[in-house]
XYZ file of N, CA and C in Angstrom:
414
model
N 10.971 -2.594 -36.026
C 10.111 -3.437 -36.742
C 9.984 -4.305 -35.671
N 9.793 -4.035 -34.379
C 9.681 -4.999 -33.403
C 8.004 -5.608 -33.322
N 7.309 -5.200 -33.913
C 5.816 -5.461 -33.501
C 5.722 -6.999 -33.717
N 6.483 -7.864 -34.449
C 5.954 -8.917 -34.524
C 6.841 -9.443 -33.524
N 7.686 -9.298 -32.588
C 8.227 -9.672 -31.342
C 7.219 -9.375 -30.398
N 6.562 -8.636 -30.381
C 5.736 -8.076 -29.185
C 4.448 -9.454 -29.047
N 4.010 -10.116 -27.686
C 3.484 -10.743 -27.672
C 1.567 -10.218 -27.578
N 2.123 -9.237 -27.124
C 0.775 -8.272 -26.586
C 0.448 -8.611 -25.257
N 1.060 -9.065 -24.626
C 0.459 -9.466 -22.942
C 1.511 -9.434 -22.374
N 1.498 -9.859 -20.814
C 2.206 -10.002 -19.584
C 3.111 -11.348 -19.821
N 4.297 -11.233 -20.046
C 5.069 -12.778 -20.013
C 4.993 -13.610 -18.838
N 5.110 -14.638 -18.824
C 4.958 -15.617 -17.704
C 5.702 -15.508 -16.378
N 6.718 -14.729 -16.458
C 7.881 -14.514 -15.632
C 6.648 -13.386 -14.810
N 6.508 -12.184 -15.499
C 5.815 -10.887 -14.982
C 4.451 -11.241 -14.405
N 3.617 -12.408 -14.838
C 2.275 -12.824 -14.424
C 3.003 -13.499 -13.128
N 3.811 -14.001 -12.975
C 4.323 -15.307 -11.795
C 4.211 -13.961 -10.781
N 5.259 -12.808 -11.433
C 5.725 -11.735 -9.796
C 4.523 -11.185 -9.296
N 3.300 -10.778 -10.170
C 2.189 -9.990 -9.941
C 1.513 -10.849 -9.036
N 1.492 -12.364 -9.180
C 1.178 -12.876 -8.217
C 1.109 -13.404 -7.374
N 2.493 -13.546 -6.906
C 3.253 -13.424 -5.973
C 3.598 -12.093 -5.083
N 3.403 -10.942 -5.470
C 3.045 -9.855 -4.705
C 1.734 -9.443 -4.376
N 0.980 -10.214 -5.065
C -0.420 -9.622 -4.545
C -0.759 -10.981 -3.161
N -0.172 -12.179 -3.194
C -0.195 -12.713 -2.550
C 0.603 -12.716 -0.863
N 1.563 -11.932 -0.733
C 2.383 -11.600 -0.451
C 1.759 -10.434 0.574
N 1.199 -9.562 -0.130
C 0.562 -8.133 0.100
C -0.788 -8.499 0.990
N -1.677 -9.483 0.145
C -2.903 -9.972 0.996
C -2.783 -10.593 2.347
N -1.615 -11.659 2.220
C -1.163 -12.062 3.752
C -0.868 -10.886 4.667
N -0.182 -9.793 4.428
C 0.417 -8.971 5.067
C -0.943 -8.369 5.846
N -1.744 -7.872 5.058
C -3.159 -7.085 5.104
C -4.100 -7.976 6.301
N -3.622 -9.114 5.676
C -4.616 -9.942 6.446
C -4.315 -10.071 7.883
N -2.958 -10.323 8.294
C -2.225 -10.560 9.257
C -2.461 -9.284 9.978
N -2.517 -7.863 9.370
C -2.608 -6.879 9.952
C -4.233 -6.797 10.803
N -4.923 -6.732 9.796
C -6.449 -6.955 10.272
C -6.735 -7.659 11.274
N -6.124 -8.904 11.482
C -6.179 -10.055 12.260
C -5.326 -9.583 14.134
N -4.568 -8.943 13.623
C -3.787 -7.809 14.890
C -4.585 -6.784 15.181
N -4.819 -6.126 14.206
C -5.973 -4.813 14.524
C -7.225 -5.636 15.954
N -8.061 -6.507 15.023
C -8.965 -6.785 15.760
C -8.666 -7.548 16.907
N -7.161 -8.131 17.050
C -6.847 -8.503 18.488
C -6.684 -7.271 19.333
N -5.629 -6.132 18.796
C -5.788 -5.118 19.729
C -6.944 -4.497 19.927
N -7.830 -4.790 19.332
C -9.445 -3.750 19.800
C -9.850 -4.825 20.801
N -10.040 -5.911 20.744
C -10.392 -6.889 21.932
C -9.844 -6.762 22.967
N -8.509 -7.394 23.092
C -7.890 -7.642 24.276
C -6.831 -6.677 24.252
N -6.853 -5.677 23.784
C -5.592 -4.486 24.270
C -6.228 -3.229 24.829
N -7.307 -3.354 26.163
C -7.437 -2.491 26.931
C -6.647 -1.865 27.507
N -6.654 -0.354 28.075
C -5.660 0.369 28.632
C -5.117 -0.321 29.830
N -5.520 -1.391 30.365
C -4.681 -2.184 31.505
C -4.418 -3.401 31.358
N -4.332 -3.775 30.168
C -4.033 -5.099 29.465
C -2.660 -5.235 29.737
N -1.548 -5.982 29.642
C -0.214 -6.288 29.258
C -0.010 -6.504 27.820
N -0.852 -7.198 27.011
C -0.786 -6.996 25.531
C -1.125 -6.055 24.883
N -1.240 -5.097 25.498
C -1.568 -3.702 24.704
C -0.757 -3.370 23.735
N 0.839 -3.312 24.012
C 1.909 -3.124 23.641
C 2.556 -3.860 22.392
N 2.297 -5.222 22.827
C 2.597 -6.085 22.711
C 1.739 -6.491 20.468
N 0.504 -6.195 21.238
C -0.381 -6.048 20.016
C -0.102 -4.927 19.226
N 0.190 -3.887 19.304
C 0.230 -2.577 18.887
C 1.505 -3.050 18.048
N 2.364 -3.711 18.556
C 3.528 -3.437 17.783
C 3.706 -4.600 16.673
N 3.061 -5.679 17.160
C 2.408 -6.824 15.825
C 1.800 -6.165 15.139
N 0.798 -5.343 15.057
C 0.165 -4.702 14.071
C 1.327 -3.873 13.167
N 1.803 -3.371 13.614
C 2.838 -2.341 13.068
C 4.009 -3.033 12.157
N 4.230 -4.081 13.046
C 5.060 -4.875 12.296
C 4.927 -5.601 10.508
N 3.158 -6.174 10.763
C 2.408 -6.194 9.401
C 2.637 -5.159 8.503
N 2.427 -3.995 9.019
C 2.466 -2.728 8.281
C 3.485 -2.497 7.550
N 4.712 -3.231 8.184
C 6.337 -2.794 7.839
C 6.593 -3.523 6.519
N 5.756 -4.999 6.923
C 5.918 -5.999 6.262
C 5.138 -5.572 4.639
N 4.213 -4.931 4.506
C 3.539 -4.688 3.338
C 4.486 -3.652 2.663
N 5.066 -2.764 3.535
C 5.852 -1.740 2.715
C 6.929 -2.154 1.994
N 7.838 -3.236 3.087
C 8.907 -4.026 2.290
C 8.298 -5.007 0.873
N 6.991 -5.535 1.148
C 6.540 -6.133 -0.383
C 6.285 -5.367 -1.475
N 5.864 -3.870 -1.003
C 5.707 -3.106 -1.829
C 6.936 -2.349 -2.428
N 7.977 -2.259 -1.604
C 9.299 -1.541 -2.179
C 10.160 -3.074 -3.447
N 9.495 -4.372 -3.019
C 10.739 -5.169 -3.780
C 9.792 -5.025 -4.731
N 8.639 -5.096 -4.830
C 7.711 -4.736 -6.136
C 8.123 -3.728 -7.094
N 8.141 -2.663 -6.421
C 8.601 -1.571 -7.044
C 10.038 -1.842 -8.204
N 11.140 -2.360 -7.246
C 12.256 -3.056 -7.743
C 11.999 -3.967 -8.515
N 11.147 -4.479 -9.000
C 11.131 -5.462 -9.692
C 10.613 -5.216 -11.117
N 10.008 -3.866 -11.068
C 9.429 -3.277 -12.323
C 10.553 -2.953 -13.442
N 10.331 -3.148 -14.676
C 11.316 -2.582 -15.580
C 10.962 -0.879 -15.636
N 11.964 -0.204 -16.480
C 11.986 1.215 -16.497
C 10.728 1.596 -17.171
N 9.892 1.269 -18.300
C 8.451 1.303 -18.381
C 7.362 1.109 -17.465
N 7.710 0.379 -16.803
C 6.473 0.133 -15.996
C 6.638 0.695 -14.945
N 8.091 1.251 -14.415
C 8.105 2.214 -13.596
C 7.629 3.640 -13.526
N 8.210 4.183 -15.019
C 7.347 5.252 -15.499
C 5.960 5.493 -15.624
N 5.037 4.255 -15.627
C 3.480 4.085 -16.107
C 2.975 4.049 -14.427
N 4.280 3.375 -13.571
C 3.750 3.651 -12.123
C 3.662 4.155 -11.105
N 4.699 5.461 -11.207
C 4.942 6.650 -10.548
C 4.293 7.649 -10.284
N 3.331 8.195 -11.531
C 2.718 9.357 -11.406
C 1.506 9.013 -10.460
N 1.041 7.958 -10.259
C 0.188 7.699 -9.024
C 0.665 7.348 -7.787
N 1.636 6.761 -7.676
C 2.481 7.052 -6.303
C 2.723 8.498 -5.679
N 3.209 9.337 -6.913
C 3.616 10.622 -6.511
C 1.986 11.659 -6.182
N 1.101 11.296 -7.051
C -0.251 12.073 -6.849
C -0.850 11.255 -5.321
N -0.803 10.180 -5.115
C -1.046 9.748 -4.000
C -0.343 10.031 -2.472
N 0.914 10.119 -2.630
C 1.790 10.841 -1.639
C 1.314 12.012 -1.321
N 1.249 13.132 -2.517
C 1.088 14.246 -2.403
C -0.185 14.859 -1.698
N -1.446 13.919 -2.133
C -2.771 14.479 -1.700
C -2.819 13.947 -0.003
N -1.944 12.846 -0.094
C -1.993 12.456 1.453
C -1.375 13.280 2.468
N 0.351 13.755 2.072
C 0.512 15.010 2.683
C -0.644 15.877 2.917
N -1.325 16.539 1.559
C -2.017 17.579 1.689
C -3.432 17.149 2.976
N -3.859 16.358 3.154
C -5.144 15.732 3.721
C -4.386 15.731 5.334
N -2.852 15.292 5.377
C -2.519 15.421 6.938
C -2.134 16.874 7.506
N -1.758 17.648 6.468
C -1.810 18.651 6.848
C -3.011 19.403 7.210
N -4.054 19.165 6.540
C -5.398 19.490 6.802
C -6.081 19.444 7.768
N -6.075 18.236 8.413
C -6.697 17.523 9.651
C -5.563 18.025 10.958
N -4.417 18.088 10.515
C -3.406 18.794 11.579
C -3.824 20.172 12.157
N -4.069 21.072 11.004
C -4.385 22.345 11.149
C -6.286 22.268 11.256
N -6.774 21.665 11.131
C -8.023 21.696 12.006
C -7.917 21.224 13.319
N -7.096 20.309 13.634
C -7.003 19.752 15.053
C -6.354 21.012 15.987
N -5.460 21.529 15.535
C -4.858 23.002 16.115
C -6.054 23.761 15.987
N -6.830 24.020 15.642
C -8.060 24.993 15.430
C -8.892 24.521 16.553
N -8.905 23.609 16.651
C -9.858 22.866 18.310
C -10.839 21.805 17.651
N -10.792 21.815 16.374
C -11.738 20.464 15.697
C -11.173 19.260 16.227
N -11.955 18.498 16.939
C -11.424 17.191 17.492
C -11.814 16.361 16.070
N -10.941 15.573 15.268
C -10.835 14.224 14.544
C -10.263 13.069 14.977
N -11.631 12.517 15.434
C -11.052 11.340 15.980
C -10.465 10.270 14.792
N -9.602 9.334 14.985
C -8.984 8.458 14.136
C -8.232 8.991 13.271
N -7.936 10.168 12.889
C -7.725 10.889 11.914
C -6.617 10.350 11.067
N -5.942 8.907 11.098
C -4.813 8.309 10.245
C -5.287 7.832 9.505
N -6.573 7.280 9.638
C -7.362 6.477 8.669
C -7.690 6.865 7.354
N -8.399 8.476 7.411
C -8.824 9.287 6.275
C -7.746 9.633 5.563
N -6.266 10.032 6.236
C -5.568 10.086 5.468
C -4.783 9.174 4.535
N -4.374 7.800 5.284
C -4.363 6.724 4.416
C -5.141 6.347 3.144
N -6.659 6.531 3.679
C -7.667 6.308 2.747
C -7.505 7.239 1.546
N -7.383 8.318 1.883
C -7.492 9.538 0.564
C -6.278 9.203 -0.138
N -5.037 9.113 0.309
C -3.989 9.040 0.041
C -4.145 7.666 -1.396
N -4.479 6.490 -0.861
C -5.026 5.155 -1.622
C -5.780 5.509 -3.034
N -6.970 6.442 -2.187
C -8.058 6.642 -3.464
C -7.182 7.528 -4.404
N -6.405 8.660 -4.167
C -5.655 9.256 -4.727
C -4.739 8.564 -5.959
N -3.934 7.386 -5.594
C -3.039 6.925 -5.774
C -3.891 5.900 -6.853
N -5.263 5.152 -7.063
C -5.874 4.295 -7.689
C -6.506 5.222 -8.711
N -6.734 6.114 -8.406
C -7.410 7.386 -9.562
C -6.500 7.362 -10.300
N -5.598 8.188 -9.773
C -4.391 8.255 -10.992
C -4.148 7.478 -12.036
N -3.699 5.940 -11.247
C -3.468 4.980 -12.069
C -4.565 4.639 -13.047
N -5.658 4.847 -12.907
C -6.858 4.825 -13.939
C -6.983 5.463 -14.773
N -6.522 7.057 -14.286
C -6.401 7.934 -15.325
C -5.415 7.771 -16.272
N -4.183 7.458 -15.798
C -3.208 8.036 -16.745
C -2.907 6.441 -17.223
N -3.698 5.323 -17.432
C -3.641 3.836 -17.889
C -2.146 2.919 -17.132
N -1.872 3.124 -15.982
C -1.051 2.503 -15.359
C -1.340 1.109 -15.167
N -0.591 0.337 -15.617
C -0.939 -1.086 -15.164
C -0.659 -1.514 -13.656
N -1.903 -2.737 -13.535
C -1.784 -2.903 -11.973
C -0.595 -3.971 -11.619
N -0.593 -3.597 -10.063
C 0.762 -4.223 -9.936
C 0.592 -5.588 -9.801
């Protein structure tokens, strides 16, 4: 008989954690986009900044991975149970897309920037699965 104890919504601590997670993630994504634009504009083949800007962009992606891992560690057992199927399906679909594009490249079909479709397909599969399973938003 815990129904009287349930508030029916997220606690203030959980809402604060979600807000901090989203802020950290958007900061990382924004910095990554800025570094990517700088790499596109200044990172020509003869530019000495090419390697620095490429590493900088990758560091912001590492930042995003760390932010996501920290958020997953904050989830309680029930939230993890709801969160896991989307992550697993997204990962499996991304791996399948990577193998498919790798096979097409091996067969001689040139697919430029093939990393971006893999990432996009994986994220879309992750979010679609979250919608279907009713998983909470991070």
